[in-house]
Coordinates of C-alpha atoms and ligand atoms in Angstrom, one line a residue:
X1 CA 0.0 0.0 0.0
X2 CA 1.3 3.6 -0.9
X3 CA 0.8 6.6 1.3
X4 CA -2.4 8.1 1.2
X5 CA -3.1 11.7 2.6
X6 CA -6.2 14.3 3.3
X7 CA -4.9 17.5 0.8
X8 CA -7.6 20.3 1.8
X9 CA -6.3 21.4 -1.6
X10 CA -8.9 19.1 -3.2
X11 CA -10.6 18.3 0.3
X12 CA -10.5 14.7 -0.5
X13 CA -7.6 11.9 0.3
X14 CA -5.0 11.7 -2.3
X15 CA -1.8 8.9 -3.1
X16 CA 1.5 11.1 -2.0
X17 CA 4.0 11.1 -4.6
X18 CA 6.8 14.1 -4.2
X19 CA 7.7 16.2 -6.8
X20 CA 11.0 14.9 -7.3
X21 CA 12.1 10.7 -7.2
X22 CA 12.1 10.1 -3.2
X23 CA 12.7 13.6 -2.0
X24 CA 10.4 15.6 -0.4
X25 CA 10.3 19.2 0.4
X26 CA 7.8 20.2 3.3
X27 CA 7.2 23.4 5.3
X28 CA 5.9 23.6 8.6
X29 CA 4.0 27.2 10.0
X30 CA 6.2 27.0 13.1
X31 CA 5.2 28.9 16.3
X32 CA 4.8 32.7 16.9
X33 CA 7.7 33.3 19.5
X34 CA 5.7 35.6 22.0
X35 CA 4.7 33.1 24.9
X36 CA 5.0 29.7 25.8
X37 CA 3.2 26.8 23.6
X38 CA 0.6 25.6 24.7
X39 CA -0.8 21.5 24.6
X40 CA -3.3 22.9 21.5
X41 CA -0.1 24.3 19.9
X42 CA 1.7 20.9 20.8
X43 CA -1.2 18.5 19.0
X44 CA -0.2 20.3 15.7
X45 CA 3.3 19.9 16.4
X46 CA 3.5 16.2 17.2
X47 CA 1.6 15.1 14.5
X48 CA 4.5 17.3 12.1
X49 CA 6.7 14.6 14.0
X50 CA 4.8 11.6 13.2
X51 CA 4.2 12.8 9.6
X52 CA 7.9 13.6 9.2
X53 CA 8.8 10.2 10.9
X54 CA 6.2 8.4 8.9
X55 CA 8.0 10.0 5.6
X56 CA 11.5 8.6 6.5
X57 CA 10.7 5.4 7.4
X58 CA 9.0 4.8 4.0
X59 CA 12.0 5.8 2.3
X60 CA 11.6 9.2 1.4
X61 CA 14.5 11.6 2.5
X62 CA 13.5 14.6 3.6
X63 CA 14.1 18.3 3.9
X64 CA 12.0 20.1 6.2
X65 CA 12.1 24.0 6.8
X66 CA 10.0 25.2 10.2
X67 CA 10.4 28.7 10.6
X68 CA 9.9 30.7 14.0
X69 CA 7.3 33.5 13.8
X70 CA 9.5 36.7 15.5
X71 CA 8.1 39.4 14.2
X72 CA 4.4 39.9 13.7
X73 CA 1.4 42.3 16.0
X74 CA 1.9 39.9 19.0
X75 CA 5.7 39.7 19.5
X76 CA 5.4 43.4 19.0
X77 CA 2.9 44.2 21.5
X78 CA 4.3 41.8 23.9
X79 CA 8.2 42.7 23.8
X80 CA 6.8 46.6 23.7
X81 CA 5.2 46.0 27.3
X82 CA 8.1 44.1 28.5
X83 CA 10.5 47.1 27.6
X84 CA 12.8 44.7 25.5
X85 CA 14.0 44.5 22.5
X86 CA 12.0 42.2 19.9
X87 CA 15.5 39.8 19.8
X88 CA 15.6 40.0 23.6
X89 CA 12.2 39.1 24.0
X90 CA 11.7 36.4 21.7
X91 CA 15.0 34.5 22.7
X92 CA 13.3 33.5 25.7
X93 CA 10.7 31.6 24.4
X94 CA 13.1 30.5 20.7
X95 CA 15.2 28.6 23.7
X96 CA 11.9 27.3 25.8
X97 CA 10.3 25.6 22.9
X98 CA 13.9 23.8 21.6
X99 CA 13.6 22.4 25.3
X100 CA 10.1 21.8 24.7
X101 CA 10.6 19.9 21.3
X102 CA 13.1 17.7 22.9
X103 CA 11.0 17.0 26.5
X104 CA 8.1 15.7 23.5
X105 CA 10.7 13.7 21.5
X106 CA 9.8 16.3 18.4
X107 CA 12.4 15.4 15.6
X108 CA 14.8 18.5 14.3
X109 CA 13.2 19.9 10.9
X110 CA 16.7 20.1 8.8
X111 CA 16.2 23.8 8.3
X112 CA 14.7 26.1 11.3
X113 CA 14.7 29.6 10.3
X114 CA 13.3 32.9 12.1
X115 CA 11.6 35.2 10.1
X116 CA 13.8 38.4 10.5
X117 CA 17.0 37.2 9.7
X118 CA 14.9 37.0 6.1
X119 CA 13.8 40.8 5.4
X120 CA 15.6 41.2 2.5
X121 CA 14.0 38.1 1.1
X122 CA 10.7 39.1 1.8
X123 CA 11.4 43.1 0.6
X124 CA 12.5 41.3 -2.7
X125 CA 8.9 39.3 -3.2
X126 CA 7.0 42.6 -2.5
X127 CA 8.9 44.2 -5.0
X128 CA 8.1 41.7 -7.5
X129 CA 4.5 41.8 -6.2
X130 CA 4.3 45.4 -6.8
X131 CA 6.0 45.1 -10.5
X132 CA 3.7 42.7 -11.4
X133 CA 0.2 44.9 -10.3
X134 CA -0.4 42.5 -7.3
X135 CA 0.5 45.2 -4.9
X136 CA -0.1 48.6 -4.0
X137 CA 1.2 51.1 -1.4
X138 CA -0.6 53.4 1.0
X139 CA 0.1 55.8 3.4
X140 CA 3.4 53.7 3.9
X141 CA 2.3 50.0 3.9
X142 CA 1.8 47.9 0.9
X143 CA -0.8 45.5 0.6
X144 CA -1.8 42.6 -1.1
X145 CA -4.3 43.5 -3.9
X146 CA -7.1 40.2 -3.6
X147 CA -9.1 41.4 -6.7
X148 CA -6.0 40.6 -8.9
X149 CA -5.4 37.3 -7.9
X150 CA -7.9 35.5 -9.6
X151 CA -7.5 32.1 -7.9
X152 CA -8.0 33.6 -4.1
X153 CA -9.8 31.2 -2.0
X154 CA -8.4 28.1 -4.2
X155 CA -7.7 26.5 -0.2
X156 CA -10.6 27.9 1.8
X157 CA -13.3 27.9 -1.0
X158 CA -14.7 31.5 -0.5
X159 CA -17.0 33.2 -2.5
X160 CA -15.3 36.6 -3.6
X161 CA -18.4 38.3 -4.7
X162 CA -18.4 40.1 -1.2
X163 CA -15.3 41.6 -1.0
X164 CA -14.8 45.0 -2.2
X165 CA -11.7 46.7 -4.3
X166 CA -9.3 48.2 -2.1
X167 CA -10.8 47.6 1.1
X168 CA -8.1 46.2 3.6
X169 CA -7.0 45.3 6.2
X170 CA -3.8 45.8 8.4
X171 CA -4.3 43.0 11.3
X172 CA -2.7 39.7 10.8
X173 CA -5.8 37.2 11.7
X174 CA -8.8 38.3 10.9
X175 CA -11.9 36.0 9.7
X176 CA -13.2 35.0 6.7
X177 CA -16.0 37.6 6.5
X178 CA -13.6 39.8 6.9
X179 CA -11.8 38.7 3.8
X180 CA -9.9 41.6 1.9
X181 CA -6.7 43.6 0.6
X182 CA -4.2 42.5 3.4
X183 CA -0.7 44.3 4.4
X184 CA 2.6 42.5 2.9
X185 CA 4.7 45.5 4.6
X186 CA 3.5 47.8 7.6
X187 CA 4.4 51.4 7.6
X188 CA 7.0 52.0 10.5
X189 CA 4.7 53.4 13.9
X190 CA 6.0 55.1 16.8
X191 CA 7.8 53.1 19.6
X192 CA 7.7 49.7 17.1
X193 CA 10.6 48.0 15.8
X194 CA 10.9 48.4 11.8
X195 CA 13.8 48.2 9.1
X196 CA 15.1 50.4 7.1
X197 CA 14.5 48.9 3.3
X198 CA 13.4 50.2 -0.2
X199 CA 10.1 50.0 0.4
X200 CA 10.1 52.4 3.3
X201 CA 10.8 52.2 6.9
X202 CA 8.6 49.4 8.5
X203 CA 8.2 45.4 8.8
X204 CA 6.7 43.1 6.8
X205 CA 3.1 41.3 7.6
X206 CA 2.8 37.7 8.9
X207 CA 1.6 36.2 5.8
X208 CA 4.7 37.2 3.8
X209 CA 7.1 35.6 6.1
X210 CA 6.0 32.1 5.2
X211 CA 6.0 32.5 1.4
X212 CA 9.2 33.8 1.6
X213 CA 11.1 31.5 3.8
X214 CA 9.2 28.2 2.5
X215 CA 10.3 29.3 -1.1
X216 CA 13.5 30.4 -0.1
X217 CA 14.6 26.8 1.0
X218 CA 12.7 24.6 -1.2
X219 CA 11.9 26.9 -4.3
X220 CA 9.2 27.5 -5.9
X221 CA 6.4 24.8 -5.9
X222 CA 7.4 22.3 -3.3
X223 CA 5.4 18.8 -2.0
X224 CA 4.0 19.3 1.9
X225 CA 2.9 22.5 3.6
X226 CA 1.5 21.8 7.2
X227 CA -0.6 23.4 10.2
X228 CA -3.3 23.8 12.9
X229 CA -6.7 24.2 10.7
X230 CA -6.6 27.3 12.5
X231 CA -4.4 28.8 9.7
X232 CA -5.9 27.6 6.6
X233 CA -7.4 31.0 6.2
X234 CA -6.4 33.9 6.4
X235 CA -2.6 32.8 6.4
X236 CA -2.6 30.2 4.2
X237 CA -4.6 31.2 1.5
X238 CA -2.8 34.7 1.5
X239 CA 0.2 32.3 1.7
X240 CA -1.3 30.8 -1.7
X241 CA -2.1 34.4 -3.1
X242 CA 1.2 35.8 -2.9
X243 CA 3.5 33.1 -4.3
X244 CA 1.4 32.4 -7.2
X245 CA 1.1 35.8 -8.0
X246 CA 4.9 36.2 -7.6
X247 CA 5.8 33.4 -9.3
X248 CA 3.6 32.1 -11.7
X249 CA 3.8 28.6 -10.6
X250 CA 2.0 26.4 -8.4
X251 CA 3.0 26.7 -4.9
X252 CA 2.6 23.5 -2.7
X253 CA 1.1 20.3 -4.2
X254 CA -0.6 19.1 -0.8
X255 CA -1.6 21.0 2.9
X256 CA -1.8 19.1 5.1
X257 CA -4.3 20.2 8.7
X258 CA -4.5 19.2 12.2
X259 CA -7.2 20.2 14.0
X260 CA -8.0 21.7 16.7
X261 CA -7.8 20.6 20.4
X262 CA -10.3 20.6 23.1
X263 CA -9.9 19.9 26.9
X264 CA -12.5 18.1 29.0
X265 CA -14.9 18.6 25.6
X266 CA -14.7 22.4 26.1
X267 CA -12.4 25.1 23.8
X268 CA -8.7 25.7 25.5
X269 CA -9.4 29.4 26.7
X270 CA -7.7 31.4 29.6
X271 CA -11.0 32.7 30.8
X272 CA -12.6 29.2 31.1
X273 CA -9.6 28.1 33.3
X274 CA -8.5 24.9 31.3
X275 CA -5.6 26.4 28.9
X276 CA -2.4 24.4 29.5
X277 CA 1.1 25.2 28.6
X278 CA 3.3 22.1 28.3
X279 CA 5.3 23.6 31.1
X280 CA 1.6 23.2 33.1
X281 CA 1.2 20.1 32.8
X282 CA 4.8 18.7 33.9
X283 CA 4.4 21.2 36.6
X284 CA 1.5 19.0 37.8
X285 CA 3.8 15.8 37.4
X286 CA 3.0 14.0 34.0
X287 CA 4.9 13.0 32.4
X288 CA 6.8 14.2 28.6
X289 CA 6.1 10.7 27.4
X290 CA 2.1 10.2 28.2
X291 CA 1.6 13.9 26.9
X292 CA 3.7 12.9 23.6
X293 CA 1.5 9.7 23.7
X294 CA -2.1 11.1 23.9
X295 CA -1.3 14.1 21.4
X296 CA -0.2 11.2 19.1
X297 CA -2.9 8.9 19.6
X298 CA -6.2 10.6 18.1
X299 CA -5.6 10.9 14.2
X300 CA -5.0 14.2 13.1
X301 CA -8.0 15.4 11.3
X302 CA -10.0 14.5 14.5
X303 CA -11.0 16.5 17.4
X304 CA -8.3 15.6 20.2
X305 CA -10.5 15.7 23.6
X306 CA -7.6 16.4 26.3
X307 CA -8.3 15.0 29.6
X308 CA -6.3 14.3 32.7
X309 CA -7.9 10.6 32.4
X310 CA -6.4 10.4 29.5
X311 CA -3.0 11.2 30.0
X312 CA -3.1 8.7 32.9
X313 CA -4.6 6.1 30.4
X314 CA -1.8 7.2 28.2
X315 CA 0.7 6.6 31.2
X316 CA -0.5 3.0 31.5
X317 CA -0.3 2.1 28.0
X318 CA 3.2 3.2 27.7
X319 CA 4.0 1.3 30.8
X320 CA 2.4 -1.4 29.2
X321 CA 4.6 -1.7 26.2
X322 CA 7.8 -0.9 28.2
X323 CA 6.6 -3.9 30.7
X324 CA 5.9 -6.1 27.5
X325 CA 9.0 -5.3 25.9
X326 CA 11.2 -5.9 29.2
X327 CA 9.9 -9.3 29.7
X328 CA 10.4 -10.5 25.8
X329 CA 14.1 -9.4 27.1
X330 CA 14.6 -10.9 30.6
X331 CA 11.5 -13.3 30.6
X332 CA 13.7 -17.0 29.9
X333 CA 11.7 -18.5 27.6
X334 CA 11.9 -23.0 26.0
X335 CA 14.5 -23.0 23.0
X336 CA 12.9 -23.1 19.3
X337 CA 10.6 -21.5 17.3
X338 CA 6.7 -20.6 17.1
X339 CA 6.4 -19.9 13.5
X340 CA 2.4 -19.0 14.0
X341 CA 3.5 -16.7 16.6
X342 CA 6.4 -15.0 14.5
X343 CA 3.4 -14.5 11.9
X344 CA 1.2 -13.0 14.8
X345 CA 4.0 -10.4 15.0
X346 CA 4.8 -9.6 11.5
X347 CA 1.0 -9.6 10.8
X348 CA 0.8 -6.8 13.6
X349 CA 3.9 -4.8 11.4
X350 CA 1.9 -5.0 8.3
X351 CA -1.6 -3.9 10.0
X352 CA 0.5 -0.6 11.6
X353 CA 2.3 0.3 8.6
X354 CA -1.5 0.0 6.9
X355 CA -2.7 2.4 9.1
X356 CA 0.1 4.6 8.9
X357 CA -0.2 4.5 5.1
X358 CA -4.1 5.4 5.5
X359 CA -3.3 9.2 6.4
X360 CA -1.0 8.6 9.1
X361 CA -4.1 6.7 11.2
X362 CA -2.8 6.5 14.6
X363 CA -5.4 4.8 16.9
X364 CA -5.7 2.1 14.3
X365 CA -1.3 2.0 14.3
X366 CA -1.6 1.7 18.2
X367 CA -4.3 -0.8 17.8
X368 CA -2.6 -3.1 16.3
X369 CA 0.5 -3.5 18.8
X370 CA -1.6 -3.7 21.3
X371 CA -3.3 -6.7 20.3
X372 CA 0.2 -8.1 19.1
X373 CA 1.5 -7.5 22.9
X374 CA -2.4 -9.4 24.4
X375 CA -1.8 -12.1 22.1
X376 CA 2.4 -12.6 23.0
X377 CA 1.6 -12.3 26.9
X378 CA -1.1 -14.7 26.7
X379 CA 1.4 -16.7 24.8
X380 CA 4.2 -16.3 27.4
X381 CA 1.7 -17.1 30.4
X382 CA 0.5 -20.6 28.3
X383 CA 4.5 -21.5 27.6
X384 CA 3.9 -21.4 23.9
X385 CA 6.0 -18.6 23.0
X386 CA 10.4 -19.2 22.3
X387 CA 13.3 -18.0 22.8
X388 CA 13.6 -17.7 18.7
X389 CA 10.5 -16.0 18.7
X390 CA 11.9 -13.1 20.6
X391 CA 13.2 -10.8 17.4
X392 CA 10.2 -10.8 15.3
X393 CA 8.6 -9.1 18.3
X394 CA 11.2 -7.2 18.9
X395 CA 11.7 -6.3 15.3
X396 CA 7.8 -5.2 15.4
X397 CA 7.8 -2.9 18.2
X398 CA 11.2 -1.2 17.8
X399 CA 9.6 -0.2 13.7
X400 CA 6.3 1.3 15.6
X401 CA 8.7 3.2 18.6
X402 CA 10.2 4.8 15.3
X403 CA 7.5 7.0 14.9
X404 CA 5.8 6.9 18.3
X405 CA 9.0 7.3 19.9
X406 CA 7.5 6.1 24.0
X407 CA 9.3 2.9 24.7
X408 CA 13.0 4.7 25.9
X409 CA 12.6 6.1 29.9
X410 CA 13.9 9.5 29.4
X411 CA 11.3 11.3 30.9
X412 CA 13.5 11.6 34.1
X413 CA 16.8 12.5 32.7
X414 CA 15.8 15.1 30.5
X415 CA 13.9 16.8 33.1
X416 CA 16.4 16.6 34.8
X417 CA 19.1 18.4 32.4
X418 CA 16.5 20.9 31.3
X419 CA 16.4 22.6 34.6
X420 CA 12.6 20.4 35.7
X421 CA 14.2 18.6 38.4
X422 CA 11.2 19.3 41.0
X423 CA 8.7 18.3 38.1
X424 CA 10.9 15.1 38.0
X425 CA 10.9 13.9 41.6
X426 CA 7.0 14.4 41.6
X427 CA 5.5 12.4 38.3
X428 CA 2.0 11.4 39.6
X429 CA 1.5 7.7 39.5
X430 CA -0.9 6.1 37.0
X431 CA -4.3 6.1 38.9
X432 CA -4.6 2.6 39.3
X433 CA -2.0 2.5 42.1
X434 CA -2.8 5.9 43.6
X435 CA -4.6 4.4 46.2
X436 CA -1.7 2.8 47.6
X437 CA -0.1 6.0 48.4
X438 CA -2.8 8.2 50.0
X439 CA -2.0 9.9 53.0
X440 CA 2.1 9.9 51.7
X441 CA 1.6 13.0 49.4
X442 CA -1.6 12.7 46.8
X443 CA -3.1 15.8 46.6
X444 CA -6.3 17.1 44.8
X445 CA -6.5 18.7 41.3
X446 CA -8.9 21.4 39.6
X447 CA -10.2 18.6 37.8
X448 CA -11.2 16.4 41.0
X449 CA -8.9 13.6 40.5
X450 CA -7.3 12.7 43.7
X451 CA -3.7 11.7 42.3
X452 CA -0.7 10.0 44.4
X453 CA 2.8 11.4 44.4
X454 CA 5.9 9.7 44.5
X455 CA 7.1 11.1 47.6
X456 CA 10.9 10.8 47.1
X457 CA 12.9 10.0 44.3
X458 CA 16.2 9.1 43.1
X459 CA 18.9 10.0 41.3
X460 CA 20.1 7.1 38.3
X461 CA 23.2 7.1 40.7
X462 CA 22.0 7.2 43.6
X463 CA 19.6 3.8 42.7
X464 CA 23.0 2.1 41.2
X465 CA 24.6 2.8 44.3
X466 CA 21.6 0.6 46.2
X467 CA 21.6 -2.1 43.8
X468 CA 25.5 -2.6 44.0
X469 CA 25.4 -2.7 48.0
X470 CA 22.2 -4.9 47.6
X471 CA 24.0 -7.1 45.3
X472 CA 27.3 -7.3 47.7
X473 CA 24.8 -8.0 50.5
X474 CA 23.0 -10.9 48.4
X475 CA 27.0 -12.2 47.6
X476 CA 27.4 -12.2 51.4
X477 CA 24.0 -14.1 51.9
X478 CA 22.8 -11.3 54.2
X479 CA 19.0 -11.2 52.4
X480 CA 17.4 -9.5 55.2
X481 CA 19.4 -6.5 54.4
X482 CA 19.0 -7.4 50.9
X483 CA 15.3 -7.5 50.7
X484 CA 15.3 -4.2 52.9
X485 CA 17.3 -2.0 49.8
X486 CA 14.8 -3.4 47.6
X487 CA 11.7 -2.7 49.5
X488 CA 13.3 1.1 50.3
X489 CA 14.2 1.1 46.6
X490 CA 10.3 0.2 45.9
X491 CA 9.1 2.8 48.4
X492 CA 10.8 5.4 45.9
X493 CA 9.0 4.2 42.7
X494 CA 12.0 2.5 41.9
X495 CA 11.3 -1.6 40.3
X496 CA 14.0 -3.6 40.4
X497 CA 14.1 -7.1 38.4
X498 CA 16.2 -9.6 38.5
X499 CA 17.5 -11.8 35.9
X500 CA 20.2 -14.3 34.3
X501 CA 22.3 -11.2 33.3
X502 CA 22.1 -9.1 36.0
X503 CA 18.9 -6.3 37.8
X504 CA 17.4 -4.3 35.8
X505 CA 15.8 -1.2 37.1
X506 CA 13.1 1.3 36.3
X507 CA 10.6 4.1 37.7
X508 CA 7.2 3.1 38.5
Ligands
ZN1 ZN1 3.1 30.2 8.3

């Protein structure tokens, strides 16, 4: 099966075949740099990863520009009231979301580029816009002139009739009623930042920065260009507009939406209490890995609901797979083969990369490990499953961890080295085993869930250092003091199995 995907281009699913042999050139709106990200922003991001993952591992190689939104009304408004400079501002949150990306296992596009170290770039299109009659200036700002573009609303499928000649618009969103002349440069205003180009003193409009930078790095008509649905119109459609018009050519051959994300079945808004930073919800204790897990989990062009219940569900399931995949590992099992079993597995590769293929369709890729790992346990508990049938499974689950990316523990250590060591020590335990630890630390949340802590934790060294004096201890056949490290190690969320090659440890 060949990859098919949703192009809101056409609105209907299309086979993906790049532009050029097995290359493919895709641009992704990256964030506006004037706050942190939030879980909505997240959603759209993650399933960029996926997509991008999904892309490599059937082959393709890939060149991938994400840009960082640094000038535009709300890094201006915002680094105004703070009494910095836009750079100075904007750093600040640049640096938090590289930390973010990394916490959520988000792959490094090959190209990240902010928009104003490209100003000349964009002057140069408006000048071409304006030789060409698709531009106009006024009292200082040029704008985009809709009427001369006949193909406007090719991506959003609006009716022009309504929009009046030479009407505009200077904001950067604005709604679809609301459709009309938009700026492509913005006449310098007291107290703002602005450059000092041919067109005049000022900075260029939202829109522009996109067509620019996309083009710039993967020329003219290129295969993938991605984002929340949120941004299909204005800024993709103006997107649209002003390449075409510049160039004469086709701009992006599929676009590619995620939409949007809801929490507790309710929009994400400040004002209705339930709008969640990433840096939020770690603060609460969950971990990098469920939250990367449940934003993966609902295909894209689905409504995510975010709830707290489900990021616990999506705690359990990862535990689940990192139990599974321990146990193929350590578990000793008879010597020879199961070949039904090693089809079980390879059958369970083919239904995920099916799902994947079927525009990138998540639940259904999860689905089917899942009911590979019910169908291996069960196997394990009955003594059918063999030592030979280990790498098939392995093989199986290490191909899905490629795009999911869940099944490596680095939750704690990159918490750690970011500077989250507090969020570390208290990761809330999945709710099935909360009850065990009330009265040592759970604590309520807004939501009502009554959640357990972990009330102390470890360092990695510290927990070596236990298992090489409980080790010692077990050499000098002193168990009582052996079982006693192990039981304090336990007490501290920290598992320890042992095997034929040694104990293995993890974090509940
Ligand atoms: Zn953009």
């Amino acid at each position: 099966m060949s990859l098919r995907i949703y192009n809101t281009l056409g609105g209907q699913l299309e086979e993906f075949k790049p532009l050029r042999d097995n290359q493919v050139g895709m641009y992704t709106c990256g964030p506006t740099v004037y706050d942190f990200a939030h879980i909505g922003n997240y959603r759209t991001f993650v399933f960029q990863d996926i997509l991008r993952r999904w892309l490599k591992y059937r082959g393709y190689t890939l060149r991938h520009v994400m840009n960082l939104t640094d000038v535009d009304d709300n890094t201006i408004r915002n680094s105004k009231a703070a009494g910095l400079s836009l750079r100075e501002y904007t750093e600040k949150y640049v640096d938090a979301f590289q930390v973010d990306r990394q916490l959520l296992s988000l792959e490094d596009p090959e190209i990240v580029v902010r928009a104003t170290d490209s100003i000349n770039d964009m002057v140069k299109l408006i000048q071409t816009l304006v030789e060409k009659g698709y531009a106009y200036a006024s009292e200082g700002s040029i704008y985009f002139r809709v009427a001369a573009f006949k193909n406007y609303g090719q991506l959003t499928k609006i009716d022009l009739s309504g929009i009046r000649d030479g009407a505009r618009i200077d904001a950067d969103k604005y709604d679809k009623n609301n459709a009309r002349d938009f700026a492509l440069w913005k006449a310098r205003k007291e107290g703002e930042p602005f450059w000092e180009t041919p067109l005049g003193p000022g900075r260029p409009g939202w829109h522009i920065e996109c067509s620019v930078m996309s083009m710039k790095y993967l020329g003219e008509t290129f295969d993938i260009h991605s984002g929340g649905v949120d941004l299909i119109f204005p800024h993709h459609e103006n997107e649209i507009a002003q390449s075409e018009a510049a160039t004469g050519k086709p701009f992006v051959r599929y676009w590619l939406h995620a939409e949007h994300l809801i929490v507790n079945g309710e929009k994400m808004s400040k004002s209705l209490g339930n709008f969640y930073t990433l840096r939020d919800l770690l603060a609460q204790g969950y971990k990098p890995s469920a939250i990367r897990y449940l934003l993966a989990a609902v295909p894209y062009r689905r409504h995510l609901n975010f709830t707290f219940e489900g990021l616990h569900q999506a705690q359990q399931s990862i535990e689940r797979l990192r139990n599974f995949r321990l146990r193929l590992t350590q578990e000793s099992f008879s010597a020879g083969e199961n070949k039904a079993l090693q089809d079980r597995a390879r059958a369970a590769c083919q239904a995920f990369e099916d799902a994947m293929d079927d525009n990138l369709n998540t639940a259904e890729a999860l689905g089917a490990v899942f009911a590979m790992v019910r169908d291996a346990n069960t196997a394990m508990d009955h003594g059918e499953f063999r030592a030979g049938d280990r790498a098939a499974f392995l093989d199986t689950l290490e191909r899905w961890d490629r795009i999911f990316a869940v099944l490596e523990d680095t939750d704690y250590g990159e918490l750690r080295q970011f500077g989250f060591a507090k969020e570390a020590r208290e990761f809330v335990k999945p709710k099935t085993e909360a009850g065990a630890l009330e009265g040592t630390g759970a604590r309520t949340m807004g939501n009502g869930h009554r959640i357990g802590l972990q009330v102390e934790s470890l360092t990695d060294e510290e927990i070596e250092r236990c298992i090489a004096e409980r080790n010692e201890m077990r050499r000098k056949s002193n168990f009582a003091r052996a079982d006693e490290i192990r039981q304090n190690l336990q007490k501290a969320g920290v598992i320890l199995e042992d095997s034929k090659v040694g104990t293995r440890w993890k974090r509940k």
